[in-house]
Coordinates of N, CA and C in Angstrom, one line a residue:
M1 N 198.9 -24.0 139.3 CA 199.7 -24.9 140.7 C 199.7 -24.1 141.9
N2 N 199.3 -24.4 142.9 CA 199.4 -23.6 144.4 C 200.8 -24.0 145.0
R3 N 201.2 -23.0 145.9 CA 202.1 -23.2 146.5 C 201.7 -24.2 147.9
S4 N 202.8 -25.0 148.3 CA 202.6 -25.8 149.3 C 202.2 -25.3 150.6
S5 N 201.4 -25.7 151.4 CA 200.9 -25.1 152.9 C 201.6 -25.7 153.8
D6 N 202.5 -26.6 153.7 CA 203.0 -27.4 154.7 C 203.9 -26.2 155.5
Q7 N 204.6 -25.3 154.9 CA 205.4 -24.6 155.8 C 204.7 -23.1 156.1
Y8 N 203.5 -23.1 155.8 CA 202.8 -21.7 156.1 C 202.0 -21.7 157.2
G9 N 201.9 -20.7 157.9 CA 201.0 -20.3 159.0 C 200.1 -19.4 158.5
E10 N 199.1 -19.0 159.3 CA 198.3 -17.9 158.9 C 198.8 -16.7 158.9
F11 N 197.9 -15.8 158.1 CA 198.3 -14.5 157.9 C 198.1 -13.5 159.1
Y12 N 199.0 -12.3 159.4 CA 198.5 -11.7 160.5 C 197.3 -10.9 160.2
Q13 N 196.5 -10.6 161.1 CA 195.3 -9.7 160.8 C 195.9 -8.5 160.2
R14 N 195.1 -8.2 159.2 CA 195.2 -6.9 158.5 C 195.0 -5.5 159.4
D15 N 196.0 -4.6 159.3 CA 196.0 -3.4 160.1 C 195.1 -2.4 159.4
R16 N 194.0 -2.3 160.0 CA 192.9 -1.5 159.3 C 193.4 0.1 159.3
S17 N 194.2 0.5 160.3 CA 194.7 1.8 160.4 C 195.3 2.3 159.4
V18 N 196.1 1.4 158.7 CA 196.6 2.0 157.3 C 196.0 1.7 156.0
H19 N 195.0 1.3 156.0 CA 194.2 1.0 154.8 C 192.8 2.1 155.1
P20 N 192.4 2.6 153.9 CA 191.5 3.4 153.9 C 190.2 2.6 154.2
P21 N 189.2 3.2 155.1 CA 187.7 2.6 155.2 C 187.0 2.4 154.1
A22 N 186.2 1.5 154.0 CA 185.3 0.9 152.7 C 184.5 2.3 152.6
Y23 N 184.0 2.7 153.9 CA 182.9 4.0 153.7 C 183.5 5.4 153.9
A24 N 183.7 6.2 152.8 CA 184.3 7.6 153.0 C 183.7 8.4 152.2
P25 N 182.9 9.3 153.0 CA 181.7 10.1 152.2 C 182.4 10.9 151.3
D26 N 183.4 11.5 151.6 CA 184.3 12.7 150.8 C 184.4 11.8 149.3
Y27 N 184.5 10.6 149.3 CA 184.9 10.0 148.4 C 183.5 9.0 147.6
K28 N 182.8 9.9 146.9 CA 181.4 9.7 146.8 C 181.0 8.2 146.3
T29 N 181.8 7.7 145.4 CA 181.4 6.3 145.1 C 181.7 5.2 146.1
S30 N 182.4 5.5 147.0 CA 182.4 4.7 148.0 C 181.2 4.3 149.0
I31 N 180.3 5.2 149.0 CA 179.0 5.4 149.6 C 178.1 4.0 149.4
L32 N 177.9 3.8 148.2 CA 176.8 2.9 147.7 C 177.4 1.3 147.8
R33 N 178.8 1.3 147.6 CA 179.3 0.0 147.3 C 180.2 -0.4 148.9
S34 N 180.0 0.2 150.0 CA 180.6 0.0 151.1 C 179.6 -0.9 151.8
P35 N 180.1 -1.8 152.8 CA 179.4 -2.5 153.6 C 178.7 -1.6 154.7
K36 N 177.3 -2.1 155.1 CA 176.6 -1.4 156.1 C 176.6 -1.8 157.5
N37 N 177.3 -3.3 157.5 CA 177.3 -3.9 158.9 C 178.8 -4.4 159.0
A38 N 179.2 -4.6 160.3 CA 180.5 -5.0 160.7 C 180.9 -6.0 159.9
L39 N 182.4 -6.1 159.6 CA 182.9 -7.1 158.9 C 183.1 -8.3 159.8
I40 N 183.0 -9.6 159.4 CA 183.0 -10.9 160.0 C 184.6 -11.4 159.8
S41 N 185.2 -11.4 161.1 CA 186.5 -12.0 160.9 C 186.4 -13.5 160.9
L42 N 187.1 -14.2 160.1 CA 187.0 -15.7 159.9 C 188.7 -16.3 160.0
Q43 N 188.7 -17.3 160.4 CA 190.2 -18.0 160.4 C 190.8 -18.2 159.1
N44 N 191.7 -18.0 158.8 CA 192.4 -18.5 157.6 C 192.1 -19.9 157.2
S45 N 191.9 -20.3 156.1 CA 191.9 -21.7 155.9 C 192.9 -21.9 154.5
L46 N 192.9 -23.1 153.9 CA 193.9 -23.5 153.1 C 193.8 -22.4 151.7
S47 N 192.5 -22.0 151.5 CA 192.5 -21.2 150.3 C 193.0 -19.9 150.5
E48 N 193.2 -19.5 151.7 CA 193.9 -18.2 151.9 C 195.1 -18.4 152.0
I49 N 195.6 -19.4 152.6 CA 197.1 -19.4 153.1 C 198.1 -19.6 151.7
T50 N 197.5 -20.3 150.8 CA 198.0 -20.8 149.4 C 197.6 -19.9 148.4
G51 N 198.6 -19.9 147.2 CA 198.1 -19.2 146.3 C 198.8 -19.7 145.0
P52 N 198.4 -19.1 143.8 CA 198.9 -19.7 142.5 C 200.3 -19.5 142.4
V53 N 201.3 -20.2 141.7 CA 202.7 -20.2 141.4 C 202.7 -19.6 140.1
F54 N 203.7 -18.6 139.8 CA 203.9 -18.1 138.5 C 205.2 -18.3 138.1
R55 N 205.3 -18.5 136.8 CA 206.9 -18.6 136.2 C 207.1 -17.4 135.2
Q56 N 208.3 -17.3 135.3 CA 209.0 -16.4 134.3 C 208.4 -16.7 132.8
D57 N 208.5 -17.9 132.6 CA 208.1 -18.3 131.0 C 206.8 -18.2 130.7
E58 N 205.9 -17.6 131.5 CA 204.5 -17.3 131.4 C 204.3 -15.8 131.0
L59 N 205.3 -14.9 131.2 CA 205.3 -13.7 130.6 C 206.1 -13.3 129.6
G60 N 205.5 -12.7 128.7 CA 206.3 -11.9 127.6 C 207.5 -11.2 127.9
P61 N 208.4 -11.0 126.8 CA 209.5 -10.4 126.9 C 209.6 -8.8 127.2
L62 N 208.2 -8.3 126.7 CA 208.0 -6.9 127.1 C 207.0 -6.5 127.8
D63 N 206.7 -7.6 128.6 CA 205.6 -7.4 129.7 C 205.8 -6.2 130.8
N64 N 207.0 -5.9 131.1 CA 207.5 -5.2 131.9 C 208.0 -3.6 131.3
D65 N 207.9 -3.5 129.8 CA 208.3 -2.3 129.1 C 207.1 -1.8 128.7
L66 N 206.3 -0.8 129.1 CA 205.0 -0.3 128.8 C 205.5 0.6 127.8
I67 N 206.8 1.2 127.5 CA 207.1 2.0 126.3 C 207.1 1.3 125.1
L68 N 207.3 0.0 125.1 CA 207.5 -0.8 123.8 C 206.5 -1.9 123.6
N69 N 205.6 -2.3 124.7 CA 204.8 -3.3 124.5 C 203.5 -3.0 124.1
Y70 N 203.2 -1.9 123.4 CA 202.0 -1.6 122.7 C 202.4 -0.8 121.5
A71 N 203.7 -0.2 121.4 CA 204.2 0.6 120.3 C 203.8 -0.2 119.0
K72 N 203.4 0.6 117.9 CA 203.4 -0.1 116.5 C 204.0 0.7 115.6
D73 N 203.6 2.1 115.4 CA 204.6 2.6 114.3 C 205.4 4.0 114.9
G74 N 205.7 3.8 116.2 CA 206.6 4.9 117.0 C 206.6 4.6 118.5
L75 N 207.1 5.7 119.2 CA 207.1 5.4 120.6 C 206.0 6.2 121.3
P76 N 205.8 6.2 122.7 CA 204.5 6.8 123.2 C 205.2 8.1 123.8
I77 N 204.4 9.2 123.5 CA 204.4 10.4 123.9 C 204.5 10.7 125.5
G78 N 205.6 11.2 126.0 CA 205.6 11.7 127.4 C 207.0 11.4 128.1
E79 N 207.3 11.5 129.2 CA 208.4 11.4 130.2 C 208.6 10.2 130.4
R80 N 209.8 9.6 129.9 CA 210.1 8.1 130.2 C 210.6 8.1 131.7
I81 N 210.0 6.8 132.2 CA 210.6 6.9 133.9 C 210.5 5.1 134.1
I82 N 211.6 5.1 135.1 CA 211.7 3.6 135.5 C 211.2 3.4 137.2
V83 N 210.0 2.4 136.9 CA 209.6 2.4 138.7 C 210.1 1.1 139.0
H84 N 210.8 1.0 140.3 CA 211.3 -0.1 140.9 C 211.2 -0.2 142.4
G85 N 211.6 -1.2 142.6 CA 211.5 -1.6 144.4 C 211.5 -2.9 145.0
F86 N 211.3 -3.1 146.2 CA 211.2 -4.5 146.7 C 209.8 -4.7 147.4
V87 N 209.5 -5.9 147.0 CA 208.2 -6.5 147.6 C 208.6 -7.2 149.0
R88 N 208.1 -6.9 150.0 CA 208.5 -7.8 151.1 C 207.2 -7.8 152.0
D89 N 207.3 -8.8 153.3 CA 206.3 -9.1 154.2 C 206.4 -8.2 155.2
E90 N 205.7 -8.2 156.2 CA 205.5 -7.6 157.3 C 206.5 -7.9 158.3
N91 N 207.1 -9.4 158.2 CA 208.5 -9.6 158.8 C 209.7 -9.2 158.0
G92 N 209.6 -8.5 157.0 CA 210.9 -8.0 156.4 C 211.4 -9.1 155.2
R93 N 210.4 -10.1 155.2 CA 211.0 -11.2 154.3 C 210.8 -10.8 152.8
P94 N 211.6 -11.0 152.0 CA 211.2 -11.0 150.3 C 210.4 -11.6 150.1
V95 N 209.4 -11.3 149.2 CA 208.3 -12.1 148.6 C 208.8 -12.2 147.1
K96 N 209.4 -13.4 146.9 CA 209.9 -13.9 145.4 C 208.8 -14.3 144.5
N97 N 209.0 -14.2 143.4 CA 207.8 -14.7 142.5 C 206.3 -14.0 142.7
S98 N 206.5 -13.0 143.2 CA 205.1 -12.1 143.5 C 204.7 -11.4 141.9
L99 N 203.6 -11.9 141.4 CA 203.0 -11.1 140.2 C 202.6 -9.7 140.6
V100 N 203.4 -8.7 139.9 CA 203.3 -7.5 140.0 C 202.5 -7.0 138.8
E101 N 201.2 -6.5 138.5 CA 200.5 -6.0 137.5 C 200.3 -4.7 137.6
V102 N 200.4 -3.7 136.7 CA 200.4 -2.2 136.9 C 199.3 -1.8 135.5
W103 N 198.8 -0.9 135.8 CA 197.9 -0.3 134.7 C 197.8 1.3 134.7
Q104 N 197.6 2.1 133.9 CA 197.7 3.6 134.3 C 197.3 4.5 133.1
A105 N 196.9 5.6 133.2 CA 196.5 6.4 132.1 C 198.0 7.0 131.5
N106 N 197.6 7.3 130.3 CA 198.9 8.1 129.3 C 199.4 9.3 129.8
A107 N 200.1 9.8 129.1 CA 200.8 11.1 129.7 C 199.7 12.4 129.7
G108 N 198.9 12.4 128.8 CA 197.6 13.3 129.0 C 196.4 12.8 129.8
G109 N 196.7 11.8 130.7 CA 195.9 11.5 131.7 C 194.6 10.7 131.3
R110 N 194.7 10.1 130.2 CA 193.5 9.2 129.7 C 194.0 7.6 129.7
Y111 N 193.0 6.9 130.1 CA 192.9 5.6 130.0 C 192.6 5.0 128.7
R112 N 193.2 4.0 128.1 CA 192.7 3.2 126.9 C 191.7 2.4 127.6
H113 N 190.2 3.0 127.6 CA 189.3 2.1 128.0 C 188.2 3.0 127.5
K114 N 187.1 2.2 126.9 CA 186.0 2.6 126.4 C 185.3 3.6 127.2
K115 N 185.0 3.4 128.4 CA 184.3 4.2 129.2 C 185.1 5.7 129.6
D116 N 186.4 5.6 129.0 CA 187.2 7.0 129.8 C 186.7 7.9 128.2
Q117 N 186.0 9.1 128.8 CA 185.5 10.0 127.9 C 186.3 11.3 128.0
Y118 N 187.5 11.3 129.0 CA 188.0 12.5 129.2 C 188.6 13.0 127.5
L119 N 188.5 14.4 127.5 CA 189.0 14.8 126.1 C 190.6 14.8 125.6
A120 N 191.6 14.1 126.7 CA 192.9 14.2 126.2 C 192.9 13.0 125.3
P121 N 193.8 13.0 124.2 CA 193.9 12.2 123.1 C 194.4 10.8 123.6
I122 N 193.9 9.6 123.1 CA 194.6 8.1 123.4 C 195.9 8.2 122.4
D123 N 196.8 7.7 123.1 CA 198.2 7.6 122.4 C 198.0 6.3 121.6
P124 N 198.3 6.2 120.4 CA 198.2 5.1 119.8 C 199.3 4.0 119.9
N125 N 200.3 4.5 120.4 CA 201.7 3.6 120.9 C 201.6 3.3 122.2
F126 N 200.7 3.4 123.0 CA 200.7 3.4 124.5 C 199.4 2.7 125.0
G127 N 199.7 1.3 125.6 CA 198.7 0.7 126.1 C 198.2 0.7 127.5
G128 N 199.4 1.2 128.3 CA 199.2 1.5 129.8 C 199.1 0.2 130.8
C129 N 199.4 -0.9 130.3 CA 199.3 -2.1 131.0 C 200.6 -3.0 131.1
G130 N 201.0 -3.3 132.1 CA 202.2 -4.4 131.9 C 202.3 -5.4 133.5
R131 N 203.3 -6.1 133.3 CA 203.4 -7.1 134.6 C 204.8 -7.3 134.8
V132 N 205.0 -7.9 135.9 CA 206.5 -8.4 136.1 C 206.6 -9.2 137.4
L133 N 207.4 -10.1 137.6 CA 207.6 -11.1 138.6 C 208.8 -10.6 139.4
T134 N 208.7 -10.6 140.8 CA 209.6 -10.4 141.6 C 210.8 -11.4 141.3
D135 N 212.1 -11.1 141.7 CA 213.2 -12.1 141.7 C 213.4 -12.6 143.1
D136 N 214.4 -13.3 143.5 CA 214.8 -14.0 144.6 C 214.4 -13.1 145.8
N137 N 215.1 -12.0 145.7 CA 215.1 -10.9 146.6 C 214.0 -10.0 146.6
G138 N 212.9 -10.4 146.3 CA 211.6 -9.6 146.1 C 211.7 -8.3 145.4
Y139 N 212.9 -8.1 144.3 CA 212.8 -7.0 143.4 C 212.1 -7.1 142.1
Y140 N 211.8 -5.9 141.9 CA 211.0 -5.7 140.6 C 211.4 -4.3 140.0
F141 N 211.1 -4.3 138.8 CA 211.1 -3.3 137.7 C 210.4 -3.1 136.6
F142 N 210.0 -2.0 136.2 CA 209.3 -1.7 134.9 C 209.4 -0.3 134.2
R143 N 209.4 0.0 132.9 CA 209.6 1.1 132.4 C 208.4 1.6 131.5
T144 N 208.1 2.7 131.9 CA 206.9 3.3 131.4 C 206.9 5.0 131.1
I145 N 205.8 5.3 130.8 CA 205.7 7.0 130.6 C 204.7 7.4 131.8
K146 N 205.3 8.4 132.5 CA 204.7 9.2 133.6 C 203.6 9.6 133.1
P147 N 202.1 8.9 133.9 CA 200.8 9.2 133.7 C 200.8 10.6 134.1
G148 N 199.5 11.3 133.4 CA 198.9 12.6 133.5 C 197.8 12.5 134.5
P149 N 197.8 13.7 135.3 CA 196.5 13.8 136.2 C 195.4 13.7 135.2
Y150 N 194.0 13.7 135.7 CA 192.8 13.9 135.1 C 191.8 14.3 135.9
P151 N 190.5 15.1 135.2 CA 189.5 15.5 136.2 C 188.7 14.0 136.4
W152 N 187.5 14.2 137.4 CA 186.7 13.3 137.8 C 185.6 13.8 138.4
R153 N 184.2 13.1 138.3 CA 183.0 14.0 138.6 C 182.9 13.2 140.0
N154 N 183.8 13.4 141.1 CA 183.6 13.3 142.4 C 182.9 14.7 143.0
R155 N 183.6 15.8 142.9 CA 183.1 17.2 143.1 C 183.1 17.9 141.9
V156 N 182.8 19.1 141.8 CA 182.8 19.7 140.1 C 184.1 20.0 139.6
N157 N 185.3 20.1 140.4 CA 186.3 20.2 139.9 C 187.5 19.5 140.5
D158 N 187.3 18.2 141.0 CA 188.0 17.3 141.4 C 189.3 16.9 140.4
W159 N 190.4 16.8 140.9 CA 191.5 16.1 139.9 C 192.3 14.9 140.5
R160 N 192.2 13.9 140.0 CA 193.4 12.8 140.5 C 194.5 13.2 140.0
P161 N 195.6 12.9 141.4 CA 197.0 12.9 140.9 C 197.5 12.0 140.0
A162 N 198.7 12.3 139.6 CA 199.2 11.2 138.4 C 199.2 9.9 139.3
H163 N 199.2 8.8 139.0 CA 199.5 7.9 139.7 C 199.3 6.3 139.0
I164 N 199.9 5.4 139.1 CA 200.0 3.9 138.5 C 199.4 2.9 139.7
H165 N 198.3 2.3 139.1 CA 197.8 1.1 139.7 C 198.6 0.0 139.9
F166 N 198.4 -0.7 141.2 CA 199.5 -1.8 141.3 C 198.4 -2.9 141.8
S167 N 198.5 -4.3 141.3 CA 197.9 -5.4 141.8 C 199.2 -6.4 142.0
L168 N 199.0 -7.1 143.3 CA 200.2 -8.1 143.6 C 199.6 -9.3 144.4
S169 N 199.9 -10.4 143.7 CA 199.7 -11.7 144.4 C 201.1 -12.3 145.0
G170 N 200.9 -12.6 146.4 CA 201.8 -13.2 147.0 C 201.9 -14.6 147.1
D171 N 202.5 -15.1 148.2 CA 202.4 -16.6 148.4 C 201.1 -17.1 148.9
G172 N 200.0 -16.2 149.3 CA 198.7 -16.9 149.7 C 197.7 -15.7 148.9
F173 N 196.4 -16.3 148.8 CA 195.4 -15.5 148.3 C 195.0 -14.0 149.4
A174 N 195.4 -14.3 150.7 CA 195.1 -13.4 151.7 C 196.1 -12.3 151.8
Q175 N 197.3 -12.4 150.7 CA 198.3 -11.6 150.8 C 197.8 -10.4 149.6
R176 N 196.9 -10.9 148.6 CA 196.4 -10.0 147.7 C 196.6 -8.3 148.1
L177 N 197.0 -7.6 147.2 CA 196.9 -6.2 147.6 C 196.7 -5.5 146.2
I178 N 196.0 -4.5 146.3 CA 195.6 -3.5 145.3 C 195.8 -2.1 145.7
T179 N 196.8 -1.5 144.9 CA 197.0 -0.2 145.6 C 197.2 0.9 144.5
Q180 N 197.6 1.9 144.9 CA 197.9 3.1 144.0 C 199.5 3.6 144.3
M181 N 200.3 4.1 143.4 CA 201.7 4.8 143.6 C 201.4 6.2 143.1
Y182 N 201.8 7.1 144.0 CA 201.8 8.4 143.5 C 203.3 9.1 143.4
F183 N 203.5 10.1 142.8 CA 204.7 10.6 142.8 C 205.1 12.0 143.6
E184 N 206.4 11.8 144.1 CA 206.9 12.7 144.9 C 206.7 14.2 144.3
G185 N 206.3 15.2 145.2 CA 206.2 16.5 144.7 C 204.8 16.9 144.0
D186 N 203.8 16.2 144.0 CA 202.7 16.1 143.2 C 201.6 17.1 144.3
P187 N 201.2 18.5 144.0 CA 200.6 19.1 144.9 C 198.9 18.6 144.8
L188 N 198.6 17.7 143.8 CA 197.3 17.3 143.8 C 197.0 16.1 144.9
I189 N 198.3 15.5 145.2 CA 198.1 14.4 146.4 C 197.4 15.1 147.6
A190 N 197.6 16.3 148.3 CA 197.0 16.4 149.5 C 195.7 16.7 149.2
T191 N 195.1 17.1 148.1 CA 193.6 17.5 148.1 C 192.8 16.4 147.4
C192 N 193.3 15.1 147.2 CA 192.7 13.9 146.6 C 191.8 13.4 147.6
P193 N 190.2 13.3 147.4 CA 189.7 12.5 148.2 C 190.0 11.1 148.8
I194 N 190.5 10.5 147.5 CA 190.8 8.9 147.8 C 192.1 8.8 148.8
V195 N 193.2 9.8 148.6 CA 194.3 9.8 149.6 C 193.8 10.2 150.8
R196 N 192.9 11.2 151.1 CA 192.5 11.9 152.2 C 191.6 11.1 153.1
S197 N 191.2 9.8 152.4 CA 190.3 8.9 153.2 C 191.2 7.9 154.0
I198 N 192.6 8.0 153.9 CA 193.5 7.4 154.7 C 193.9 8.2 156.1
N199 N 193.5 7.9 157.1 CA 193.9 8.6 158.4 C 195.2 8.3 159.0
N200 N 196.0 8.1 158.1 CA 197.4 7.8 158.7 C 198.3 8.6 157.8
E201 N 199.1 9.5 158.5 CA 200.1 10.1 157.4 C 201.2 9.4 157.2
E202 N 201.6 8.6 158.0 CA 202.7 7.8 157.5 C 202.2 6.6 156.5
A203 N 201.2 6.2 156.8 CA 200.6 5.0 155.5 C 200.5 5.9 154.2
V204 N 200.2 7.3 154.3 CA 200.0 8.0 153.1 C 201.3 8.2 152.3
R205 N 202.4 8.2 153.3 CA 203.8 8.7 152.7 C 204.2 7.2 152.0
T206 N 204.0 6.1 152.5 CA 204.4 4.7 151.8 C 203.6 4.8 150.4
L207 N 202.6 5.5 150.1 CA 202.1 5.6 148.7 C 202.7 6.4 147.8
I208 N 203.7 7.3 148.2 CA 204.1 8.2 147.5 C 205.8 7.9 147.1
A209 N 206.0 7.7 145.9 CA 207.3 7.0 145.3 C 208.2 8.3 145.1
P210 N 209.5 8.2 145.9 CA 210.6 9.4 146.0 C 211.3 9.3 144.4
L211 N 211.7 10.5 144.2 CA 212.7 10.3 143.1 C 214.0 9.6 143.2
D212 N 214.7 8.8 142.3 CA 215.5 7.7 142.8 C 216.9 8.3 142.1
R213 N 217.7 9.0 141.9 CA 218.5 9.6 141.1 C 219.5 8.3 140.9
N214 N 219.8 7.7 141.7 CA 220.8 6.4 141.6 C 220.4 5.2 140.5
A215 N 219.0 5.6 140.3 CA 218.6 4.6 139.1 C 218.1 5.0 137.8
F216 N 218.8 6.5 137.7 CA 218.5 7.3 136.4 C 219.1 6.5 135.4
V217 N 218.6 6.4 134.0 CA 219.4 6.1 132.9 C 219.8 7.3 132.3
Q218 N 221.2 7.4 132.1 CA 221.5 8.7 131.4 C 221.0 8.8 130.0
L219 N 220.4 10.1 129.8 CA 219.9 10.6 128.4 C 218.7 9.9 128.3
D220 N 217.9 9.0 129.1 CA 217.1 8.3 128.8 C 215.6 8.4 129.9
S221 N 215.8 8.1 130.9 CA 214.9 8.0 131.9 C 215.2 8.3 133.2
M222 N 214.1 9.2 133.9 CA 214.3 9.2 135.4 C 213.6 8.0 136.1
A223 N 213.8 7.8 137.3 CA 213.4 6.7 138.0 C 212.9 7.1 139.4
Y224 N 211.7 6.2 139.7 CA 211.1 6.4 141.2 C 211.1 5.1 141.9
R225 N 211.3 5.2 143.4 CA 211.6 4.0 143.8 C 210.2 3.5 144.7
F226 N 209.6 2.6 144.6 CA 208.5 2.3 145.3 C 208.7 0.9 145.9
D227 N 208.8 0.8 147.3 CA 208.6 -0.6 147.9 C 207.3 -0.8 148.3
I228 N 207.0 -2.1 148.6 CA 205.6 -2.6 148.8 C 205.6 -3.7 149.9
V229 N 204.7 -3.5 151.0 CA 204.9 -4.5 151.9 C 203.4 -5.3 152.0
L230 N 203.6 -6.5 152.1 CA 202.4 -7.4 152.1 C 202.3 -8.3 153.6
R231 N 201.0 -8.8 153.6 CA 200.6 -9.1 154.7 C 202.0 -10.4 155.2
G232 N 202.2 -10.5 156.7 CA 203.2 -11.2 156.9 C 202.4 -12.5 157.4
R233 N 203.2 -13.8 157.8 CA 202.6 -14.9 158.4 C 203.2 -15.1 159.8
R234 N 202.4 -15.7 160.5 CA 202.7 -16.2 162.1 C 203.5 -17.4 161.8
A235 N 204.5 -17.7 162.7 CA 204.8 -19.0 162.9 C 204.0 -20.0 163.2
T236 N 204.2 -21.2 162.6 CA 203.3 -22.3 163.0 C 203.6 -23.1 164.4
L237 N 205.1 -23.0 164.6 CA 205.5 -23.5 165.8 C 204.8 -24.7 166.2
F238 N 204.1 -25.0 167.4 CA 203.5 -26.2 167.4 C 202.2 -26.1 167.6
E239 N 201.4 -25.3 166.6 CA 200.1 -25.4 166.4 C 199.8 -26.3 165.6
N240 N 198.2 -26.6 165.6 CA 197.5 -27.6 165.2 C 197.8 -26.9 163.5
R241 N 197.7 -27.8 162.4 CA 197.7 -27.5 161.2 C 196.4 -26.9 160.7
I242 N 196.4 -25.9 159.8 CA 195.3 -25.6 159.1 C 194.4 -26.3 158.7
Q243 N 193.2 -26.1 158.7 CA 192.2 -27.2 158.3 C 192.4 -27.2 156.8
G244 N 192.3 -28.7 156.5 CA 192.6 -28.9 155.0 C 193.9 -29.3 154.5
A245 N 195.0 -28.5 155.4 CA 196.4 -28.8 154.9 C 196.7 -30.2 155.2
K246 N 197.8 -31.1 154.5 CA 198.1 -32.2 154.5 C 199.6 -32.0 155.2

């Protein structure tokens, strides 16, 4: 089911200064997959300003608990953490019922994926995937194991800092965001070619989750705060309706 388009205007143009460029030579795999011609700007249509509606009953009770949702004969190994925050748009409004999907490596830095051949062992009790819906205030949280760093063949001895992948679906498809969250104090952040492709220090800081002592669970888990901003919408005011909207 799609959200109604009656109340929705177009989304703001994406601010390219806070996103990494498609072509970043130091991030070698971007070379072949980046466009060679200038991007074409198109007006938002109904397919961009609307999006799917998700319900809580479509999610499982352990979808936001990566510590338990794949456990079989024990608990996963590693540092137990909580990640939480708010999803808002560029106008500061909460984005409710946003589907937040996450995936990550285990504590040793290995993904549960057949193409990941890193020598770190696979944890039999950790799947590394989860999802959660934001509430009416745009708030979300999930529990997991802190991922480990891992080597990758970008250059001879490049290592990725510990990170969690995020995919977010907002009110419309044009709000879709895929990003990564890093951890405060990780020395590998400064040397990561993917992070260094973002030529905006303030934008990089928004990708780094600070430790949040107020959300610690005693004798259980530390916590990190990660707030996310999706694209905002223009007010429709007296403008014509979006083509295709009823």
